[in-house]
Coordinates of N, CA and C in Angstrom, one line a residue:
M1 N -11.7 0.8 -7.3 CA -10.6 -0.1 -7.3 C -10.7 -1.0 -6.4
K2 N -10.6 -2.4 -6.6 CA -10.8 -3.4 -5.6 C -10.2 -4.7 -6.3
N3 N -9.8 -5.3 -5.4 CA -9.2 -6.8 -5.3 C -7.8 -6.7 -6.1
I4 N -7.0 -5.8 -5.8 CA -5.8 -5.4 -6.0 C -4.7 -6.2 -5.1
V5 N -3.7 -6.7 -5.8 CA -2.5 -7.2 -5.0 C -1.3 -6.5 -5.4
Q6 N -0.8 -5.8 -4.3 CA 0.1 -5.0 -4.6 C 1.4 -5.6 -4.0
V7 N 2.6 -5.2 -4.5 CA 3.9 -5.8 -3.8 C 4.7 -4.6 -3.7
A8 N 5.4 -4.4 -2.3 CA 6.1 -3.0 -2.1 C 7.7 -3.4 -2.3
G9 N 8.5 -2.8 -2.3 CA 10.1 -2.8 -2.1 C 10.7 -3.4 -3.3
I10 N 10.3 -2.9 -4.7 CA 10.8 -3.4 -5.9 C 12.4 -3.1 -5.7
I11 N 13.2 -4.0 -6.2 CA 14.5 -3.5 -6.2 C 15.2 -3.2 -7.2
D12 N 14.4 -3.9 -8.3 CA 15.3 -3.9 -9.8 C 14.0 -4.5 -11.0
S13 N 14.4 -4.3 -12.3 CA 13.3 -4.8 -13.4 C 13.2 -6.2 -13.2
K14 N 14.0 -6.9 -13.0 CA 13.7 -8.4 -13.1 C 12.6 -8.9 -11.8
E15 N 12.7 -8.0 -10.6 CA 11.6 -8.3 -9.7 C 10.7 -7.4 -10.0
A16 N 10.4 -6.7 -10.6 CA 9.2 -6.0 -11.2 C 8.5 -6.8 -12.0
E17 N 9.2 -7.5 -12.7 CA 8.9 -8.3 -13.9 C 8.2 -9.8 -13.3
L18 N 9.2 -10.3 -12.4 CA 8.5 -11.2 -11.5 C 7.4 -11.2 -10.9
C19 N 7.2 -10.0 -10.3 CA 5.9 -9.7 -9.7 C 4.6 -9.7 -10.5
F20 N 4.8 -9.1 -11.5 CA 3.4 -9.1 -12.4 C 3.5 -10.4 -13.2
A21 N 4.3 -11.2 -13.3 CA 4.1 -12.5 -13.9 C 3.6 -13.6 -13.0
N22 N 3.8 -13.4 -11.5 CA 3.0 -13.9 -10.6 C 1.9 -13.4 -9.9
G23 N 1.3 -12.7 -10.6 CA -0.1 -11.9 -10.0 C -0.5 -10.7 -9.3
A24 N 0.9 -9.9 -9.4 CA 0.7 -8.7 -8.9 C 0.1 -7.5 -9.8
D25 N -0.7 -6.9 -9.0 CA -1.7 -5.7 -10.2 C -0.6 -4.3 -10.1
W26 N -0.1 -4.2 -8.9 CA 0.5 -2.6 -8.7 C 2.1 -3.1 -7.9
I27 N 3.0 -2.2 -8.2 CA 4.2 -2.6 -7.5 C 4.5 -1.2 -6.8
G28 N 5.3 -1.3 -5.6 CA 5.5 -0.3 -5.0 C 7.0 0.1 -4.7
F29 N 7.4 1.5 -5.1 CA 8.6 1.8 -4.8 C 8.9 2.7 -3.5
P30 N 9.2 2.5 -2.4 CA 9.6 3.3 -1.3 C 11.0 4.2 -1.7
L31 N 11.0 5.3 -1.7 CA 11.8 6.1 -2.2 C 11.8 7.5 -1.3
R32 N 13.2 8.2 -1.3 CA 13.6 9.2 -0.4 C 13.2 8.7 1.2
L33 N 13.2 7.7 1.7 CA 12.9 7.2 2.8 C 13.7 8.2 4.1
P34 N 13.1 8.2 5.3 CA 13.8 9.0 6.2 C 15.2 8.3 6.6
S35 N 15.3 7.1 6.4 CA 16.5 6.3 6.8 C 17.6 6.6 5.7
G36 N 17.0 7.2 4.7 CA 18.3 7.4 3.4 C 18.5 6.0 2.7
K37 N 17.9 4.8 3.0 CA 18.1 3.3 2.6 C 17.0 2.8 1.4
D38 N 17.2 3.6 0.8 CA 16.2 3.1 -0.5 C 16.5 2.1 -1.0
D39 N 15.4 1.0 -1.5 CA 15.7 -0.4 -2.2 C 16.2 -0.1 -3.5
I40 N 16.2 0.9 -4.1 CA 16.2 1.3 -5.5 C 16.8 2.4 -5.9
S41 N 17.4 3.1 -6.7 CA 17.7 4.2 -7.2 C 16.5 5.0 -7.9
E42 N 16.5 6.2 -7.9 CA 15.2 6.7 -8.2 C 15.4 6.8 -10.0
A43 N 16.7 6.7 -10.6 CA 17.1 6.4 -11.8 C 16.1 5.0 -12.5
D44 N 16.5 4.1 -11.6 CA 16.1 2.7 -11.9 C 14.7 2.5 -11.6
A45 N 14.0 3.0 -10.7 CA 12.5 3.2 -10.5 C 11.9 4.0 -11.6
K46 N 12.5 4.9 -12.1 CA 12.1 5.6 -13.2 C 11.8 4.9 -14.5
A47 N 13.0 4.3 -14.8 CA 13.2 3.4 -15.9 C 12.1 2.3 -16.0
I48 N 11.9 1.5 -14.8 CA 11.0 0.5 -14.8 C 9.4 0.8 -15.1
I49 N 9.2 2.3 -14.3 CA 7.8 2.9 -14.5 C 7.4 2.7 -15.9
K50 N 8.5 3.6 -16.6 CA 8.4 4.0 -18.0 C 8.0 2.5 -19.1
T51 N 8.2 1.2 -18.3 CA 8.0 0.0 -19.3 C 6.5 -0.3 -19.1
L52 N 5.7 0.2 -17.9 CA 4.6 -0.4 -17.4 C 3.4 -0.2 -18.3
K53 N 2.3 -1.2 -18.4 CA 1.4 -0.7 -19.5 C 0.2 -1.1 -18.7
A54 N -1.0 -0.2 -18.9 CA -2.2 -0.5 -18.0 C -2.6 -1.9 -18.1
P55 N -3.1 -2.7 -17.0 CA -3.4 -1.9 -15.7 C -2.3 -2.1 -14.9
Q56 N -1.2 -2.4 -15.2 CA -0.2 -2.4 -14.2 C 0.3 -1.0 -13.9
R57 N 0.2 -1.0 -12.6 CA 0.5 0.3 -12.0 C 1.8 0.5 -11.1
A58 N 2.4 1.7 -10.9 CA 3.6 1.7 -9.9 C 3.2 3.0 -9.1
V59 N 3.2 2.6 -7.8 CA 3.0 3.5 -6.7 C 4.1 4.1 -6.0
L60 N 4.5 5.4 -5.8 CA 5.3 5.9 -4.9 C 4.9 5.5 -3.4
I61 N 6.0 5.0 -2.7 CA 5.7 5.0 -1.1 C 6.5 6.0 -0.5
S62 N 5.8 7.2 0.1 CA 6.5 8.2 0.5 C 6.3 8.7 1.8
Y63 N 7.1 9.5 2.5 CA 7.1 10.0 3.8 C 7.2 11.5 3.7
M64 N 7.2 12.1 2.6 CA 7.1 13.6 2.1 C 5.9 14.2 3.0
T65 N 6.1 15.2 3.4 CA 4.7 16.0 4.0 C 4.5 17.3 3.7
T66 N 4.9 17.7 2.5 CA 4.1 19.1 1.5 C 3.9 18.5 0.1
A67 N 3.0 19.1 -0.3 CA 2.0 18.9 -1.3 C 2.9 19.1 -2.4
A68 N 3.8 20.2 -2.4 CA 4.9 20.5 -3.7 C 5.6 19.5 -4.0
E69 N 6.3 19.1 -2.9 CA 7.4 18.2 -2.9 C 7.1 16.6 -3.4
V70 N 5.5 16.3 -3.1 CA 5.2 15.2 -3.5 C 4.7 15.3 -4.9
S71 N 4.1 16.4 -5.4 CA 3.6 16.3 -6.7 C 5.1 16.4 -7.5
Q72 N 5.9 17.4 -7.3 CA 7.2 17.5 -8.0 C 7.9 15.8 -8.2
F73 N 7.9 15.3 -7.2 CA 8.5 14.0 -7.2 C 7.6 13.0 -7.9
C74 N 6.3 13.0 -7.9 CA 5.8 11.8 -8.8 C 5.7 12.5 -10.6
N75 N 6.0 13.9 -10.6 CA 5.9 14.3 -12.1 C 7.7 13.8 -12.6
E76 N 8.6 13.8 -11.6 CA 9.9 13.3 -12.2 C 9.9 11.5 -12.3
L77 N 9.0 10.9 -11.6 CA 9.1 9.5 -11.6 C 8.3 9.1 -12.8
G78 N 7.2 10.0 -13.2 CA 6.2 9.7 -14.1 C 5.2 8.7 -13.7
L79 N 4.6 9.0 -12.6 CA 3.7 8.0 -12.2 C 2.5 8.6 -11.4
D80 N 1.3 8.1 -11.3 CA 0.0 8.7 -10.7 C -0.5 8.3 -9.6
A81 N 0.0 7.7 -8.8 CA -0.2 7.1 -7.5 C 0.9 7.1 -6.4
V82 N 0.4 7.4 -5.2 CA 1.3 8.0 -4.2 C 0.7 7.3 -3.0
Q83 N 1.6 6.7 -2.0 CA 1.0 6.3 -0.6 C 1.7 7.3 0.5
L84 N 1.0 8.0 1.0 CA 1.4 9.0 1.9 C 1.4 8.5 3.6
H85 N 2.6 8.1 3.8 CA 3.1 7.4 5.0 C 3.4 8.6 6.0
G86 N 3.9 9.9 5.6 CA 4.5 10.7 6.6 C 3.3 11.5 7.2
D87 N 3.7 12.2 8.3 CA 2.7 12.9 9.1 C 2.3 14.1 8.1
I88 N 1.2 14.1 7.0 CA 1.0 15.2 6.2 C 0.1 15.6 7.1
S89 N -0.3 17.2 7.1 CA -1.2 18.0 7.7 C -2.4 18.1 6.6
M90 N -3.5 18.3 7.0 CA -4.8 18.0 6.5 C -4.7 19.4 5.4
E91 N -4.2 20.4 5.9 CA -3.9 21.6 4.8 C -3.0 21.2 3.5
E92 N -2.1 20.5 4.0 CA -1.0 20.0 2.7 C -1.8 19.0 1.9
L93 N -2.6 18.0 2.5 CA -3.3 17.0 1.7 C -4.3 17.5 1.2
A94 N -5.2 18.9 1.4 CA -6.3 19.5 0.5 C -5.4 20.2 -0.4
K95 N -4.3 20.8 -0.1 CA -3.3 21.4 -1.5 C -3.2 20.4 -2.3
L96 N -2.7 19.0 -2.0 CA -2.1 18.2 -2.9 C -3.2 17.6 -3.7
R97 N -4.3 17.6 -3.2 CA -5.6 17.1 -4.0 C -6.2 18.1 -4.7
Q98 N -5.9 19.5 -4.4 CA -6.4 20.7 -5.5 C -5.4 20.9 -6.7
M99 N -4.1 20.7 -6.5 CA -3.0 20.9 -7.4 C -2.9 19.6 -8.1
R100 N -3.1 18.5 -7.8 CA -3.1 17.2 -8.4 C -4.3 15.9 -8.6
P101 N -5.4 16.6 -9.1 CA -6.5 15.8 -9.0 C -6.4 14.3 -9.9
D102 N -5.2 14.5 -10.6 CA -5.0 13.1 -11.4 C -4.5 12.2 -10.6
L103 N -3.5 12.5 -9.5 CA -3.2 11.4 -8.6 C -4.0 10.8 -7.9
Y104 N -3.7 9.3 -7.9 CA -4.4 8.4 -6.8 C -3.7 8.4 -5.6
L105 N -4.5 8.9 -4.3 CA -3.9 9.2 -3.3 C -4.3 7.9 -2.2
L106 N -3.4 7.5 -1.6 CA -3.4 6.4 -0.5 C -2.9 7.1 0.7
K107 N -3.6 7.1 1.5 CA -3.2 7.5 3.2 C -2.7 6.4 4.0
S108 N -1.9 6.3 4.6 CA -1.4 5.1 5.8 C -2.4 5.3 6.7
L109 N -2.7 4.3 7.5 CA -3.4 4.2 8.8 C -2.5 3.3 10.0
V110 N -1.7 3.8 10.3 CA -0.9 2.9 11.2 C -1.4 2.4 12.6
V111 N -1.5 1.1 12.4 CA -2.1 0.7 13.8 C -1.2 0.6 14.8
S112 N -1.5 0.9 15.8 CA -0.8 0.4 17.3 C -1.7 0.2 18.3
A113 N -1.1 0.1 19.5 CA -2.1 -0.2 20.6 C -3.1 0.9 20.9
D114 N -4.5 0.5 20.9 CA -5.5 1.7 21.6 C -5.3 2.9 20.4
N115 N -5.1 2.8 19.2 CA -5.2 4.0 18.5 C -6.4 3.8 17.7
L116 N -7.2 3.2 17.8 CA -8.6 2.9 16.8 C -9.4 4.3 16.9
P117 N -9.6 5.0 18.1 CA -10.4 6.2 18.0 C -9.7 7.2 17.1
A118 N -8.3 7.3 17.1 CA -7.6 8.3 16.6 C -7.6 8.1 14.8
L119 N -7.4 6.6 14.4 CA -7.4 6.3 13.1 C -8.9 6.4 12.8
R120 N -10.1 6.3 13.6 CA -11.2 6.7 12.9 C -11.3 8.3 12.4
Q121 N -10.7 9.3 13.3 CA -11.0 10.5 13.2 C -10.0 11.2 11.9
L122 N -9.2 10.4 11.7 CA -8.0 10.7 10.6 C -8.9 10.3 9.6
I123 N -9.7 9.3 9.3 CA -10.3 9.1 8.4 C -11.4 10.1 7.9
D124 N -12.0 10.4 9.0 CA -12.9 11.5 9.0 C -12.6 12.8 8.6
D125 N -11.7 13.1 9.0 CA -10.8 14.5 8.5 C -10.2 14.5 7.0
S126 N -9.7 13.4 6.5 CA -9.3 13.3 5.4 C -9.9 12.9 4.3
A127 N -11.0 11.8 4.2 CA -11.9 11.0 3.5 C -12.0 11.9 2.1
E128 N -12.4 13.3 2.2 CA -12.7 14.0 0.9 C -11.3 14.2 -0.1
Y129 N -10.0 13.8 0.4 CA -9.0 14.1 -0.5 C -8.5 12.8 -0.8
I130 N -8.9 11.7 -0.3 CA -8.0 10.6 -0.1 C -8.9 9.4 -1.1
D131 N -8.3 8.6 -2.0 CA -8.9 7.7 -2.9 C -8.8 6.4 -2.4
M132 N -7.9 6.1 -1.5 CA -8.0 4.7 -0.6 C -7.0 4.9 0.7
Y133 N -7.1 4.2 1.7 CA -6.5 4.0 2.8 C -5.6 2.7 2.8
I134 N -4.3 2.8 3.5 CA -3.8 1.7 3.6 C -3.3 1.5 5.1
T135 N -3.8 0.3 5.7 CA -3.5 -0.1 7.2 C -1.9 -0.6 7.3
D136 N -1.4 -0.3 8.2 CA 0.0 -1.0 8.6 C 0.2 -1.1 10.1
T137 N 1.5 -1.4 10.3 CA 1.6 -1.8 11.6 C 2.8 -1.0 12.3
F138 N 2.4 -0.6 13.7 CA 3.4 0.3 14.2 C 4.4 -0.7 15.1
D139 N 5.6 -0.6 15.0 CA 6.6 -1.3 15.9 C 7.0 -0.5 17.1
P140 N 6.6 -0.9 18.1 CA 7.0 -0.1 19.2 C 8.5 -0.2 19.4
K141 N 9.1 -1.1 19.2 CA 10.5 -1.1 19.6 C 11.3 -0.4 18.6
T142 N 11.0 -0.2 17.4 CA 11.8 0.9 16.4 C 11.2 1.9 16.2
G143 N 10.1 2.0 16.4 CA 9.3 3.2 16.2 C 9.0 3.3 14.6
A144 N 9.3 2.0 13.8 CA 9.0 2.0 12.4 C 7.3 2.1 12.0
K145 N 6.9 2.7 11.3 CA 5.6 2.9 10.8 C 5.2 2.3 9.4
G146 N 5.4 0.7 9.5 CA 5.3 0.2 8.3 C 6.5 -0.4 7.9
A147 N 6.3 -1.3 7.0 CA 7.7 -2.3 6.5 C 8.1 -3.0 7.8
T148 N 7.3 -3.5 8.7 CA 7.9 -4.2 9.8 C 8.1 -5.7 9.7
G149 N 6.8 -6.0 8.6 CA 7.0 -7.7 8.7 C 6.1 -8.2 9.9
M150 N 5.5 -7.1 10.5 CA 4.6 -7.6 11.8 C 3.0 -7.3 11.6
T151 N 2.3 -8.3 12.0 CA 0.9 -8.3 12.0 C 0.4 -7.2 12.9
H152 N -1.0 -6.8 12.7 CA -1.6 -6.0 13.8 C -2.9 -6.7 14.1
D153 N -3.8 -6.1 15.0 CA -4.9 -6.6 15.4 C -5.9 -6.4 13.9
W154 N -6.3 -7.6 13.6 CA -7.2 -7.4 12.3 C -8.7 -7.2 12.7
N155 N -9.0 -7.1 13.9 CA -10.3 -6.4 14.2 C -10.2 -4.8 14.0
V156 N -9.0 -4.0 14.3 CA -9.1 -2.8 13.9 C -9.0 -2.7 12.7
S157 N -8.6 -3.1 11.6 CA -8.7 -3.1 10.1 C -10.0 -3.3 10.0
A158 N -10.5 -4.1 10.5 CA -11.9 -4.7 9.8 C -12.8 -3.6 10.5
E159 N -12.7 -2.7 11.4 CA -13.3 -1.5 11.9 C -13.2 -0.6 11.1
L160 N -12.0 -0.3 10.6 CA -11.7 0.7 9.7 C -12.1 0.4 8.3
V161 N -12.5 -0.7 7.8 CA -13.1 -1.0 6.4 C -14.3 -0.5 6.4
R162 N -15.3 -0.9 7.9 CA -16.5 -0.7 8.1 C -16.9 0.9 8.2
H163 N -15.8 1.8 8.8 CA -15.9 3.1 9.1 C -15.6 4.0 7.7
S164 N -14.7 3.5 6.8 CA -14.3 4.3 5.9 C -15.1 4.5 4.7
P165 N -15.4 5.6 4.3 CA -16.3 5.8 2.8 C -15.4 5.3 1.8
K166 N -14.1 5.3 2.0 CA -13.2 5.0 0.7 C -12.7 3.7 0.9
P167 N -12.0 2.8 0.1 CA -11.7 1.4 0.0 C -10.2 1.8 0.5
L168 N -10.0 0.2 1.3 CA -8.9 0.3 2.2 C -7.9 -1.0 1.8
M169 N -6.8 -0.8 1.6 CA -5.7 -2.0 1.4 C -5.1 -2.3 2.8
M170 N -5.0 -3.6 2.9 CA -4.4 -4.1 4.1 C -3.1 -4.5 4.1
A171 N -2.4 -4.0 4.6 CA -0.9 -4.5 4.8 C -0.6 -4.9 6.4
G172 N 1.0 -5.2 6.6 CA 1.5 -5.2 7.7 C 1.4 -6.9 8.0
G173 N 2.6 -7.6 7.7 CA 2.9 -8.8 8.2 C 2.2 -9.8 7.3
L174 N 1.6 -9.5 6.0 CA 0.6 -10.4 5.2 C 1.9 -11.2 4.6
S175 N 1.5 -12.5 4.2 CA 2.3 -13.7 3.8 C 1.3 -14.7 2.9
P176 N 2.2 -15.4 2.1 CA 1.2 -16.6 1.5 C 0.3 -17.5 2.5
D177 N 1.1 -17.6 3.6 CA -0.1 -18.4 4.8 C -1.1 -17.6 5.4
N178 N -1.1 -16.4 5.3 CA -2.1 -15.7 6.1 C -3.0 -14.9 5.0
V179 N -3.0 -14.4 4.0 CA -3.5 -13.6 3.4 C -5.1 -14.1 3.0
Y180 N -5.0 -15.2 2.9 CA -6.6 -15.7 2.8 C -7.3 -15.3 4.2
D181 N -6.9 -15.7 5.1 CA -7.7 -15.4 6.2 C -7.6 -14.1 6.7
A182 N -6.5 -13.0 6.4 CA -6.9 -11.8 6.6 C -7.9 -11.2 5.9
I183 N -7.8 -11.3 4.4 CA -9.2 -10.8 3.7 C -10.5 -11.3 4.1
M184 N -10.5 -12.8 4.2 CA -12.0 -13.5 4.8 C -12.2 -12.6 6.0
Q185 N -11.4 -12.0 7.0 CA -12.1 -11.4 8.0 C -11.9 -9.9 8.2
V186 N -11.1 -9.3 7.4 CA -11.0 -8.1 7.3 C -12.1 -7.3 6.2
R187 N -12.0 -8.0 5.2 CA -12.8 -7.6 3.8 C -12.3 -6.2 3.5
P188 N -11.0 -6.3 2.9 CA -10.3 -5.2 2.3 C -10.5 -4.8 0.6
A189 N -10.2 -4.0 0.1 CA -10.4 -3.8 -1.4 C -9.1 -4.4 -2.0
A190 N -7.9 -4.2 -1.3 CA -6.6 -4.5 -1.6 C -5.6 -5.1 -0.3
V191 N -4.9 -5.8 -0.9 CA -3.6 -6.2 0.0 C -2.3 -6.0 -0.6
D192 N -1.4 -5.6 0.5 CA -0.1 -5.4 -0.2 C 0.9 -6.1 0.9
A193 N 2.1 -6.6 0.4 CA 3.0 -7.4 1.1 C 4.3 -7.1 0.6
H194 N 5.5 -7.2 1.4 CA 6.8 -6.7 1.3 C 7.7 -8.0 1.7
S195 N 8.2 -7.8 3.1 CA 9.3 -8.8 3.3 C 8.9 -10.1 3.6
L196 N 7.8 -10.4 3.6 CA 7.5 -11.9 3.8 C 7.2 -12.6 2.6
L197 N 7.5 -11.9 1.3 CA 7.6 -12.2 0.0 C 8.8 -12.8 -0.5
E198 N 9.8 -12.4 0.3 CA 11.2 -12.7 -0.2 C 11.9 -13.9 0.4
G199 N 12.8 -14.5 -0.4 CA 13.5 -15.4 0.0 C 14.7 -15.1 0.7
T200 N 15.6 -16.1 1.2 CA 17.0 -15.8 2.0 C 17.8 -14.9 1.1
D201 N 17.6 -14.8 -0.2 CA 18.6 -13.7 -0.7 C 17.7 -12.5 -0.7
K202 N 16.9 -12.1 0.1 CA 16.1 -11.0 0.2 C 15.7 -10.4 -1.1
R203 N 15.3 -11.3 -2.2 CA 14.8 -11.1 -3.4 C 13.5 -11.5 -3.2
K204 N 12.4 -11.2 -3.8 CA 11.1 -11.7 -3.8 C 11.0 -13.1 -4.5
S205 N 10.4 -13.8 -3.8 CA 10.5 -15.5 -4.3 C 9.3 -15.5 -5.4
A206 N 9.5 -16.2 -6.6 CA 8.2 -16.4 -7.5 C 7.2 -17.3 -7.0
E207 N 7.8 -18.4 -6.2 CA 6.7 -19.3 -5.4 C 5.8 -18.4 -4.4
K208 N 6.4 -17.8 -3.7 CA 6.0 -17.2 -2.5 C 4.9 -16.0 -3.3
M209 N 5.5 -15.3 -4.1 CA 4.5 -14.4 -5.0 C 3.2 -15.0 -5.9
R210 N 3.5 -16.3 -6.2 CA 2.5 -16.8 -6.9 C 1.4 -17.5 -5.8
V211 N 2.0 -17.9 -4.9 CA 1.0 -18.4 -3.6 C 0.1 -17.2 -3.2
F212 N 0.8 -16.1 -2.5 CA 0.3 -15.1 -2.2 C -0.8 -14.6 -3.1
S213 N -0.4 -14.3 -4.3 CA -1.5 -13.8 -5.3 C -2.8 -14.8 -5.5
A214 N -2.4 -15.9 -5.7 CA -3.6 -17.1 -5.6 C -4.5 -17.0 -4.7
E215 N -3.7 -17.0 -3.5 CA -4.5 -16.9 -2.2 C -5.3 -15.7 -2.0
A216 N -4.8 -14.8 -2.1 CA -5.6 -13.2 -2.3 C -6.6 -13.2 -3.4
K217 N -6.5 -13.8 -4.7 CA -7.6 -13.7 -5.4 C -8.5 -14.7 -4.9
R218 N -7.9 -15.9 -4.5 CA -9.2 -16.9 -4.2 C -10.1 -16.1 -2.8
A219 N -9.6 -15.5 -2.0 CA -10.4 -14.9 -1.1 C -11.1 -13.8 -1.5
F220 N -10.7 -12.9 -2.6 CA -11.4 -11.7 -3.1 C -12.6 -12.4 -3.8
S221 N -12.5 -13.5 -4.5 CA -13.6 -14.2 -5.1 C -14.6 -14.7 -4.3
E222 N -14.3 -15.4 -3.4 CA -15.2 -15.7 -2.4 C -16.0 -14.8 -1.7
M223 N -15.1 -13.3 -1.4 CA -15.8 -12.3 -0.8 C -17.1 -11.9 -1.7
S224 N -16.7 -11.9 -3.0 CA -17.6 -11.2 -3.8 C -19.0 -11.8 -4.0
V225 N -18.5 -13.5 -3.8 CA -19.9 -14.3 -3.8 C -20.7 -13.9 -2.4
L226 N -20.1 -13.9 -1.3 CA -20.9 -13.8 -0.2 C -21.5 -12.5 -0.2
A227 N -20.9 -11.4 -0.7 CA -21.6 -10.2 -1.0 C -22.9 -10.2 -1.6
A228 N -22.7 -11.0 -2.8 CA -24.0 -11.1 -3.7 C -25.2 -11.8 -3.0
Q229 N -24.6 -12.6 -2.0 CA -25.9 -13.3 -1.4 C -27.0 -12.8 -0.7

């Protein structure tokens, strides 16, 4: 999997259609959040997922920490990919991989100050179970682990790309204005954006989506040319 543009925080079917029409490859549904403030109902997310046709893909963005609940919820929603943002143990991760070899598993790597060694260790411990990693930003003011709209040190993400045997999706404060530079510096396999693609009405903007996708795919194309030289 590479050169993927993912948009998270889909709120309804119109927004899903808008994202795919303007260059998104995958869409993400944060559900059963610890805050209890989901962007969309589970029923509405399930209805959207039923309409998707390959290569379109929906991804569950989850903070669940047991293999059984992750597997069951993916079954309920009818999807085959999940981002694991909770503090899931290696035992539960191994159990999930064994239970559900069909699931595409992404594991978050939340970048904060001076935690690069811990993130390298997390990769070493989990890589046999994971299909892709996703970096994101820790907000020390709120304790949020992602969906902060904040960038982090891209040098850390670049080092994680070099260290990981699995592909890496980059997230955290990406926008139409910075996604090209982010890809060229970090060299990820995929990118994800959420709040910075929204307009003042808190819905995804077609223009921001179009530019974000175009800039991301321009960078991916240039990256491929450089890699071939």
